[in-house]
CSV table of C-alpha atoms in Angstrom, one decimal:
chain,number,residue,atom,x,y,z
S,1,UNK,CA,-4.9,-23.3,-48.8
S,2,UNK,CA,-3.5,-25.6,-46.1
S,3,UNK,CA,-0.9,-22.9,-45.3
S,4,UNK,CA,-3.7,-20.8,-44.4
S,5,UNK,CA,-5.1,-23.4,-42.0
S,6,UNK,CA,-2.1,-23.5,-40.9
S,7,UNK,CA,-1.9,-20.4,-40.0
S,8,UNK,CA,-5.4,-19.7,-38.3
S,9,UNK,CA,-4.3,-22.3,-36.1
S,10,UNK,CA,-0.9,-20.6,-35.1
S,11,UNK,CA,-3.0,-17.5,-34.8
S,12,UNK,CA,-5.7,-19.4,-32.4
S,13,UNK,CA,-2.8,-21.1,-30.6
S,14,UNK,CA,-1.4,-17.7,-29.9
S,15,UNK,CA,-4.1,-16.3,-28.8
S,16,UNK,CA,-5.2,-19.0,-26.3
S,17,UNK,CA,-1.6,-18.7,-24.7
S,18,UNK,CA,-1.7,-14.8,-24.6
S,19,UNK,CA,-4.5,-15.3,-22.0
S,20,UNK,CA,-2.4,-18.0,-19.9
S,21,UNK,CA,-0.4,-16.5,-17.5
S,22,UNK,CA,0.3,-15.0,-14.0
S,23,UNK,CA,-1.6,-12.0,-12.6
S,24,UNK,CA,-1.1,-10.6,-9.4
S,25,UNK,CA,-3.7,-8.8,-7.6
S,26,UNK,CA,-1.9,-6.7,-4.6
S,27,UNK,CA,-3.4,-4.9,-2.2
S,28,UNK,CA,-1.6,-2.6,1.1
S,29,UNK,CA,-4.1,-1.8,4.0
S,30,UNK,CA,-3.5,-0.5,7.2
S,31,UNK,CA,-4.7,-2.8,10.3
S,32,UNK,CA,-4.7,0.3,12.7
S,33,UNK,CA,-7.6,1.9,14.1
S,34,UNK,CA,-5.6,4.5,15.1
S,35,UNK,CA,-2.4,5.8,14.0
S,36,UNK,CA,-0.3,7.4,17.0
S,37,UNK,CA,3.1,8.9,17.0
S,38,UNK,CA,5.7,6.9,18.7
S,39,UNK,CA,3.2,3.8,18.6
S,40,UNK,CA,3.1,0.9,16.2
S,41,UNK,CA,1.7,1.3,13.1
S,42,UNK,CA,1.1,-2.3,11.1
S,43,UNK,CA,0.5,-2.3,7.7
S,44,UNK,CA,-0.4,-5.5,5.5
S,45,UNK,CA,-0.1,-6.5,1.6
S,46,UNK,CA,-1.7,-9.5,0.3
S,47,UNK,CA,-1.1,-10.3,-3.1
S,48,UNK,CA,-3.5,-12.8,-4.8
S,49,UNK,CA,-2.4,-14.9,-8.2
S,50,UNK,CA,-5.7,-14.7,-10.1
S,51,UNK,CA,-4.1,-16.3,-13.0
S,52,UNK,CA,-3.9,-20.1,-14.2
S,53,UNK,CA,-0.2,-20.5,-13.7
S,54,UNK,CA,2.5,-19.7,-11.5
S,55,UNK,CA,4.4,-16.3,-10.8
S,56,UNK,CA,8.0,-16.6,-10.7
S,57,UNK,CA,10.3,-14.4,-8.8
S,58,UNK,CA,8.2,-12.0,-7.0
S,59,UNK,CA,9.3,-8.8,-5.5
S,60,UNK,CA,7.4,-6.1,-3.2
S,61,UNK,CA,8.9,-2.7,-2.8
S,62,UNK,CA,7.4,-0.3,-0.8
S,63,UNK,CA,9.8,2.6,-0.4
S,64,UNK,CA,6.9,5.4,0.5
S,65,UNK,CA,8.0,5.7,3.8
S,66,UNK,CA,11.1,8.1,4.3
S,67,UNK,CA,13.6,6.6,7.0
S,68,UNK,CA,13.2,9.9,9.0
S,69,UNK,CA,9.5,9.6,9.3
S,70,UNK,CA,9.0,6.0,10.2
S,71,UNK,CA,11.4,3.6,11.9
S,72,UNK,CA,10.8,0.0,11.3
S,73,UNK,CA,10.1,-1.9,14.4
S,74,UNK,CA,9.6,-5.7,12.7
S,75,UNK,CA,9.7,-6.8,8.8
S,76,UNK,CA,11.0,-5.7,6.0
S,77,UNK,CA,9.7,-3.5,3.6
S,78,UNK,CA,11.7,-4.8,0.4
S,79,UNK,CA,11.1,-8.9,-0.2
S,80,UNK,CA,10.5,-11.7,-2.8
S,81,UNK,CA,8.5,-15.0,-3.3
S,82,UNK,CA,10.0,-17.7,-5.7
S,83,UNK,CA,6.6,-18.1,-6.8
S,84,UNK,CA,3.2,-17.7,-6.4
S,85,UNK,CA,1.0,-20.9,-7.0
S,86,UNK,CA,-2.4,-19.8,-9.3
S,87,UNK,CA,-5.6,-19.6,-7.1
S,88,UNK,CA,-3.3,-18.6,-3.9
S,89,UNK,CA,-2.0,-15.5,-1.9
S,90,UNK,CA,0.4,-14.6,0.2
S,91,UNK,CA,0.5,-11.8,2.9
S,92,UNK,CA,3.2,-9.8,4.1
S,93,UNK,CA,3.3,-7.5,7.4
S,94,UNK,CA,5.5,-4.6,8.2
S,95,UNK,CA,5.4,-2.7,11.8
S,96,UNK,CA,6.5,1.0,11.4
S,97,UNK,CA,6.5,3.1,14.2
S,98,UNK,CA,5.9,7.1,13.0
S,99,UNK,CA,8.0,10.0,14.0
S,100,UNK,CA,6.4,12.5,13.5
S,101,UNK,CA,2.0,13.6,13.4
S,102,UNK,CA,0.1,15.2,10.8
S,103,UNK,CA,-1.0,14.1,7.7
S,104,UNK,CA,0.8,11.7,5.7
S,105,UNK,CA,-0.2,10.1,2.2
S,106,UNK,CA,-0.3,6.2,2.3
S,107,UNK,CA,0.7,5.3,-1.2
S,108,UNK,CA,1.5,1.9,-3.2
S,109,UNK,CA,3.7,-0.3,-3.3
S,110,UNK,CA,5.2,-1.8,-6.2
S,111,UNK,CA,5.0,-5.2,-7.2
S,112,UNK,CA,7.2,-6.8,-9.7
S,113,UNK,CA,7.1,-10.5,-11.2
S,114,UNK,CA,7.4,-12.9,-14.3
S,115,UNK,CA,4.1,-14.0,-15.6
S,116,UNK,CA,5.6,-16.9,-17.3
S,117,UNK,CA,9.2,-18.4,-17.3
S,118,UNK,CA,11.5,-16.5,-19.6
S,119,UNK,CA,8.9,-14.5,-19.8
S,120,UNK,CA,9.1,-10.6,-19.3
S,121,UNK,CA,9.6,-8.8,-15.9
S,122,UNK,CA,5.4,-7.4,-15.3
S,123,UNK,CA,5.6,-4.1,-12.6
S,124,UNK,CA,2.3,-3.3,-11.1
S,125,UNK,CA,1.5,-1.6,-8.1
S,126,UNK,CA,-0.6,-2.5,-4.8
S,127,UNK,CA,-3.8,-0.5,-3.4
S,128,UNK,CA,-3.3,3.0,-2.1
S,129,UNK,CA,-4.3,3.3,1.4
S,130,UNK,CA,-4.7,7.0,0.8
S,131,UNK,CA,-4.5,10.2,3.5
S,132,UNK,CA,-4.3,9.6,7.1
S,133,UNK,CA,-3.8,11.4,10.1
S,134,UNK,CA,-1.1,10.3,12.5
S,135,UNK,CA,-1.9,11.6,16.0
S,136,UNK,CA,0.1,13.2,18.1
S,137,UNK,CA,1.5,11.3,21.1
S,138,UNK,CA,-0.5,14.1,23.1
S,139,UNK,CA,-3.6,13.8,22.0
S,140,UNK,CA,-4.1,10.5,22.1
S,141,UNK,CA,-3.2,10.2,25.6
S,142,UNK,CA,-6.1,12.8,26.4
S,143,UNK,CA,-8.4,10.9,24.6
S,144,UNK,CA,-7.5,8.1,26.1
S,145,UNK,CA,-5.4,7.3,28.3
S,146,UNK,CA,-6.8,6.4,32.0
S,147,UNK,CA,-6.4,9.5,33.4
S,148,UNK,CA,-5.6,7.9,36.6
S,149,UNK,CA,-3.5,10.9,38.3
S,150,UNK,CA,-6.7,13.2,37.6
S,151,UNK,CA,-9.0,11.1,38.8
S,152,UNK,CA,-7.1,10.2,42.2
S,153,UNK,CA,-6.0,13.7,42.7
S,154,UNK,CA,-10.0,14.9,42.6
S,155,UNK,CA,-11.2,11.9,44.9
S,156,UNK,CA,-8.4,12.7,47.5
S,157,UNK,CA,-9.6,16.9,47.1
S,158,UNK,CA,-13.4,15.5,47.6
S,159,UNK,CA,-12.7,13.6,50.6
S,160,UNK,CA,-10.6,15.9,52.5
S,161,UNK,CA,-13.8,18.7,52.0
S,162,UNK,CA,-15.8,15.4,53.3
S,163,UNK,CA,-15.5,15.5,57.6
S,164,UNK,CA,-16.2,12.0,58.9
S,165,UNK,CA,-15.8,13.2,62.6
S,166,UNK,CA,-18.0,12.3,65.2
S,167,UNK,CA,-18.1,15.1,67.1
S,168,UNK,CA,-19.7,15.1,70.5
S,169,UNK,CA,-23.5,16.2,70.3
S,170,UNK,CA,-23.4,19.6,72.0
S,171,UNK,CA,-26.9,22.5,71.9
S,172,UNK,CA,-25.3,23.8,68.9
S,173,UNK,CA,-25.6,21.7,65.4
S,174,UNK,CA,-22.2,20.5,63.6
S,175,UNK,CA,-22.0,23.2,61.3
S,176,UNK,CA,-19.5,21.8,58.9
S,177,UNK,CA,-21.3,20.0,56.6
S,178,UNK,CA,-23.9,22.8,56.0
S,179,UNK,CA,-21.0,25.5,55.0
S,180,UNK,CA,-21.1,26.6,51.4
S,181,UNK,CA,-17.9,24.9,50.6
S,182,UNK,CA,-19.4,21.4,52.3
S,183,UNK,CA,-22.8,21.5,50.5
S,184,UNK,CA,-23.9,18.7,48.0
S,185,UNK,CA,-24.5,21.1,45.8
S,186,UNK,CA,-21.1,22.4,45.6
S,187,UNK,CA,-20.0,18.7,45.2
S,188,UNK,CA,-21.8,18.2,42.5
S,189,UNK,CA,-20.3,21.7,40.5
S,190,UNK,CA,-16.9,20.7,41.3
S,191,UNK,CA,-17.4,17.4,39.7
S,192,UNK,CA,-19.5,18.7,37.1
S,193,UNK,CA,-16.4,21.7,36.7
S,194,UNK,CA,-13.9,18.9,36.4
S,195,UNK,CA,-15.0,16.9,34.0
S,196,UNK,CA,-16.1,19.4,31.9
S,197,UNK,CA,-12.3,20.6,31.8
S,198,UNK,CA,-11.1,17.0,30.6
S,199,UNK,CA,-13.3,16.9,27.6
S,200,UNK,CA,-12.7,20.2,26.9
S,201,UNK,CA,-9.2,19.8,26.9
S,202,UNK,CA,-9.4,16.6,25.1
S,203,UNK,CA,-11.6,18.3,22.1
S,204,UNK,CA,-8.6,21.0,22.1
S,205,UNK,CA,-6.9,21.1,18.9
U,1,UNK,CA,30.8,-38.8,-22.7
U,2,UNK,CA,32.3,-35.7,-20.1
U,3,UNK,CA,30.0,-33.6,-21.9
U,4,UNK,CA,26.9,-35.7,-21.0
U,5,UNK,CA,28.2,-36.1,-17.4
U,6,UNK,CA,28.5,-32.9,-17.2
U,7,UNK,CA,24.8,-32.1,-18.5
U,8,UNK,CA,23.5,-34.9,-16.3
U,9,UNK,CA,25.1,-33.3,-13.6
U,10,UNK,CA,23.7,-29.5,-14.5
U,11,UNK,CA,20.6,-31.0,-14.5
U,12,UNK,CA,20.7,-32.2,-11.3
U,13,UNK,CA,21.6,-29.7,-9.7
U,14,UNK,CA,18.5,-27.3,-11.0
U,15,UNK,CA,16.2,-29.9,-10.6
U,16,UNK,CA,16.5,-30.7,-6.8
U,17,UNK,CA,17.3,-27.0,-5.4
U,18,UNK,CA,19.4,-26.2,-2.6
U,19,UNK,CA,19.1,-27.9,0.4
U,20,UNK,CA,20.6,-26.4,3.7
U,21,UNK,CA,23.2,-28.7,6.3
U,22,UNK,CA,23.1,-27.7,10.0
U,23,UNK,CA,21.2,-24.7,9.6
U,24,UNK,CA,22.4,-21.8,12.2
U,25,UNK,CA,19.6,-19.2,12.9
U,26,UNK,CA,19.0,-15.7,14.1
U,27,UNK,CA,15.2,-15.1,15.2
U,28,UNK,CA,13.5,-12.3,16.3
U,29,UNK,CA,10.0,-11.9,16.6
U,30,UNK,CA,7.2,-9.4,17.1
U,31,UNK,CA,3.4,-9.7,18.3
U,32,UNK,CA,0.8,-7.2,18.8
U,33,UNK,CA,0.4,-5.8,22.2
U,34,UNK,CA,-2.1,-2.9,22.1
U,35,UNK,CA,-5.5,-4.0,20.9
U,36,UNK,CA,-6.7,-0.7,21.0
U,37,UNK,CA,-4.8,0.9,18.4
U,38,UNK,CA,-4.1,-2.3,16.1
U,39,UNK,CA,-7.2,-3.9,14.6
U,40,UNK,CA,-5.6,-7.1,14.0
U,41,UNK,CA,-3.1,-9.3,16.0
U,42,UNK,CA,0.3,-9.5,14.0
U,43,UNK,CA,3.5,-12.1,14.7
U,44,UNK,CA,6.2,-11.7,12.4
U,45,UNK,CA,9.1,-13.5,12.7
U,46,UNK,CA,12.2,-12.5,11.0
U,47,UNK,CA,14.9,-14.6,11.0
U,48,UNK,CA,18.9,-14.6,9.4
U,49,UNK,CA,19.2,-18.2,8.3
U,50,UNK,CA,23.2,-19.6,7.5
U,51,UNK,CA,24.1,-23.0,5.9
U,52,UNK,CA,27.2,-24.9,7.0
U,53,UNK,CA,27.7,-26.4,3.3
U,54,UNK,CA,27.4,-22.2,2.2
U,55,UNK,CA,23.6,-22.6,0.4
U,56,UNK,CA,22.3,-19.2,-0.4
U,57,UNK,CA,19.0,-19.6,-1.9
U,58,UNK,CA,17.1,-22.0,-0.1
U,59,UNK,CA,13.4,-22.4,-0.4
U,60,UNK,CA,11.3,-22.2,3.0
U,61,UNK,CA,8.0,-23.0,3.6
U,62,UNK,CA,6.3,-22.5,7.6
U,63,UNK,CA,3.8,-24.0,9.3
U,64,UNK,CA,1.9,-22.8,12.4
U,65,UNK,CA,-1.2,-24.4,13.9
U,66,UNK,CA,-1.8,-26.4,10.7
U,67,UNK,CA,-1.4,-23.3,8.7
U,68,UNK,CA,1.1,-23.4,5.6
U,69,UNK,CA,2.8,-20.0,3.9
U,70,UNK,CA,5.6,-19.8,1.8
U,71,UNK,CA,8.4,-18.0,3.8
U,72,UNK,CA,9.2,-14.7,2.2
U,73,UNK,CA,12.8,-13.3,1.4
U,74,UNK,CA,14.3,-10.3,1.9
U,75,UNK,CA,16.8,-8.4,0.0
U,76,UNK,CA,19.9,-9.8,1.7
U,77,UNK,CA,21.0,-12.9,1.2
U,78,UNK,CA,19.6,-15.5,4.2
U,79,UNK,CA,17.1,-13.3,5.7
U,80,UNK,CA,13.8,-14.8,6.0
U,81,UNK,CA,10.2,-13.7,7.2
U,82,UNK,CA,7.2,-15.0,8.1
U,83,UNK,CA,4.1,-13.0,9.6
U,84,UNK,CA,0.7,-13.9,10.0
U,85,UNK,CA,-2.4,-11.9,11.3
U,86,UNK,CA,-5.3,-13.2,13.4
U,87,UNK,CA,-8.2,-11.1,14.9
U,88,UNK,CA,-7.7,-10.0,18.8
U,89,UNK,CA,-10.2,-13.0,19.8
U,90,UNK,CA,-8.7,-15.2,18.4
U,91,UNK,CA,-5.3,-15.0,19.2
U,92,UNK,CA,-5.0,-16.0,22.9
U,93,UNK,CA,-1.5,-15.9,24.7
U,94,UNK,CA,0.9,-18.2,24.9
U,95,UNK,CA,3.9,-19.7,22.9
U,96,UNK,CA,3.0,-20.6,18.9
U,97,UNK,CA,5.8,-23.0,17.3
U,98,UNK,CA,6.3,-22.1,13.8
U,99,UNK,CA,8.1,-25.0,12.2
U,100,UNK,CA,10.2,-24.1,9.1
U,101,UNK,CA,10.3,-27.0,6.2
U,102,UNK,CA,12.3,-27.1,3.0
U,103,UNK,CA,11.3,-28.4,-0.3
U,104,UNK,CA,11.8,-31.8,0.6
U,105,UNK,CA,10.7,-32.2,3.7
U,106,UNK,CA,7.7,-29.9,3.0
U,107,UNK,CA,6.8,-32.1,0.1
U,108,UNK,CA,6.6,-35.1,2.2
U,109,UNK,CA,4.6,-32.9,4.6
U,110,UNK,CA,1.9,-32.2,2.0
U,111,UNK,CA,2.2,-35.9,1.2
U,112,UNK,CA,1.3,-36.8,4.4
U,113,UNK,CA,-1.7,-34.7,4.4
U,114,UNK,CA,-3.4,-35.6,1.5
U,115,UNK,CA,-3.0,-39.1,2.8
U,116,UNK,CA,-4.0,-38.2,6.4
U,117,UNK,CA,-1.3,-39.8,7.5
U,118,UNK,CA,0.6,-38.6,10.8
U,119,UNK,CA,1.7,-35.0,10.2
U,120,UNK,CA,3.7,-34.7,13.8
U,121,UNK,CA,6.0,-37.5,12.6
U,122,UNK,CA,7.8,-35.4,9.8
U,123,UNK,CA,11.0,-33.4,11.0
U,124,UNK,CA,11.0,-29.7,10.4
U,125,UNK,CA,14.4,-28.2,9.5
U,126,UNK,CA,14.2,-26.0,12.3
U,127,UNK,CA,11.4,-24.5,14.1
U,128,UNK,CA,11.1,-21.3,16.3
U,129,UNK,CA,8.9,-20.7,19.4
U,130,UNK,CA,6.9,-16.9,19.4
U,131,UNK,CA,5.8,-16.2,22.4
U,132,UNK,CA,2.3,-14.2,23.0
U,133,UNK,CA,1.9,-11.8,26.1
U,134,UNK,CA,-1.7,-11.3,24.6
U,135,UNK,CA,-2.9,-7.7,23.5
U,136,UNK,CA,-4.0,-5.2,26.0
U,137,UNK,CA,-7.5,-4.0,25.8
U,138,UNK,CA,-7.8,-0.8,27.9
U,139,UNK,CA,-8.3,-1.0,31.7
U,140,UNK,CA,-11.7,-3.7,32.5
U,141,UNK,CA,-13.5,-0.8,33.7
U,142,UNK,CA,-12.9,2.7,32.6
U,143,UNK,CA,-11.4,4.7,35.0
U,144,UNK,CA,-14.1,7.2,34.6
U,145,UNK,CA,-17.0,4.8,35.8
U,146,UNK,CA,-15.1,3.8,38.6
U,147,UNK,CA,-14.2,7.9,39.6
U,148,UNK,CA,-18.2,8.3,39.0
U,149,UNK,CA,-19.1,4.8,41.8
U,150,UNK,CA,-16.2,6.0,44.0
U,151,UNK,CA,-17.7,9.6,43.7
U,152,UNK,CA,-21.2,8.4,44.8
U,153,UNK,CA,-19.7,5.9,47.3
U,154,UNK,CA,-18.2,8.9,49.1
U,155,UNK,CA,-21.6,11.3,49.2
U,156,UNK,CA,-23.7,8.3,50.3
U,157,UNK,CA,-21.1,8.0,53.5
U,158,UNK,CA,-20.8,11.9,54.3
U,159,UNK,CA,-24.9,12.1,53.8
U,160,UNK,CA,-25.6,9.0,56.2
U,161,UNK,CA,-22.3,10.5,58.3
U,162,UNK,CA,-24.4,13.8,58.4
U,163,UNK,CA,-27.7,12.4,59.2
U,164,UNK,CA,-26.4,10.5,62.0
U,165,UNK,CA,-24.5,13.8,63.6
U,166,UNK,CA,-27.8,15.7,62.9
U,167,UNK,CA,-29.9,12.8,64.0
């Protein structure tokens, strides 16, 4: 009989300390509204301890990103914590910069610790990002850039059909603002013609 | 007797951690500096930390503002990072001094903050300086407004330039 009390309370004890523990919640996100070719691309992983003890020797590994894709501009993509205090997080920030555009599929991460000491080695894996769409360098530079060169080339064109001159006042009118080519209304196409090639081009696929 | 020198000794040593002489470092850091594409502002520092008396796994922690992280490790041995994110607002330009603690001294720093005693008085093992240009935002006014007011600008003169010929 008492080894059977015995024993319900090893089995209740066991039970209790099943539950203790580490337990990592990770998560990778991208902080880019944007992703560009050629520009920086910054991508974060928090990892949260939602457990009630410590998590001992830590490691990220994010190897979705082929070297001939992205080039890393600051971080490392490969680290460990010692531990992880319960009811705490840490965050982690990589800059890549992408090579190429088009589509690309943000997976996880893997995130490897001990939930205990001598306890065993627990692999999980961080949030997914999912599909994006890295622009190319082109593109985003029609969108939006300054367009400073178009817009300076088209005032210089405008003023040069503008004529300031003060000519004498002879019997016959200055006819050179009332030409076709000097009306208001022509001003007004041309401008109107311009910037309806920018968005058209920068609606271009 | 040796043997429980010896144990002593062991035990010691995995109690107290490695603690780093004359540190040498190798910083680098990075911050944001397009706001328009990032929607945070980033600083990461990454730094290749060595020891004179040879320590390899040395425990960091960082503080910057007031703010504490554990210093994260990478794959080879004495490289260190530390990155932190703020939104554009908040993080103005100018030079941030992350100070780098180990156990000890970080220990002492906590200490000290429970207490509210003076937290400036407790020396960091080393500290680095990042300096912030500030993130760009796009040009103050778009370039197309200011083609559109330049635009009108220019037909109000040839119009009051015309009236006055034909006047």
């Amino acid at each position: 009989m008492r080894a059977l009390y015995v024993f319900a309370l090893l089995a209740l004890l066991g039970q209790g300390t099943g539950e203790e523990g580490a337990r990592l919640l990770a998560s990778k996100s991208l902080l880019n509204r944007y992703a560009v070719e050629g520009r920086d691309l910054t991508l974060q992983y928090n990892i949260y301890n939602v457990g009630t003890s410590a998590a001992l020797e830590v490691e990220l590994s994010d190897d979705s990103f082929p070297p001939e894709d992205f080039g890393i501009v600051s971080g490392m993509l490969n680290v460990k914590w010692d531990r992880i205090a319960p009811a705490s997080n840490v965050s982690h920030t990589v800059v890549l910069r992408p090579l190429k555009a088009g589509y690309f599929n943000f997976t996880s991460a893997s995130v490897s610790y001990l939930a205990q000491e001598e306890g065993q080695v627990v692999v999980g894996y961080t949030s997914a990002p999912g599909q994006g769409g890295i622009l190319a360098q082109r593109e985003f530079d029609r969108r939006f850039s300054p367009h400073y060169v178009n817009h300076l080339s088209f005032q210089t064109i405008c003023m040069v059909i503008v004529d300031f001159s003060q000519r004498p006042l002879t019997g016959v009118p200055v006819k050179s603002l009332d030409t076709p080519t000097h009306s208001m209304v022509f001003l007004y196409l041309y401008y109107f013609l311009h910037c309806r090639i920018i968005v058209k081009t920068s609606t271009m696929k | 007797m040796m043997i429980r020198i010896a144990a002593f000794l062991a035990l010691v040593c995995l109690c107290t951690g490695e603690s780093c002489s004359d540190p040498v470092i190798t910083p680098s850091a990075y911050t944001t500096s397009d706001a328009v594409i990032s929607s945070e502002s980033v600083f990461i520092v990454e730094l290749s930390l060595a020891c004179a008396n040879g320590a390899q796994s040395v425990a960091l922690y960082a503080d910057v503002n007031g703010r504490q992280f554990p210093v994260t490790r990478g794959q080879d041995v004495g490289k260190y990072q530390v990155s932190w994110s703020m939104p554009h607002k908040q993080a103005s330009s100018g030079t941030y001094q992350v100070k780098f603690f180990d156990e000890e001294s970080y220990s002492s720093l906590r200490k000290a903050q429970r207490n509210n005693e003076d937290v400036e008085s407790i020396q960091p093992l080393f500290s680095v300086n990042v300096d912030h240009r500030g993130a760009w935002n796009g040009p103050w006014v778009p370039t197309e407004v200011m083609a559109a007011l330049i635009g009108i600008l220019v037909y109000y003169l040839a119009f009051s330039a015309k009236s006055t010929i034909q006047a």
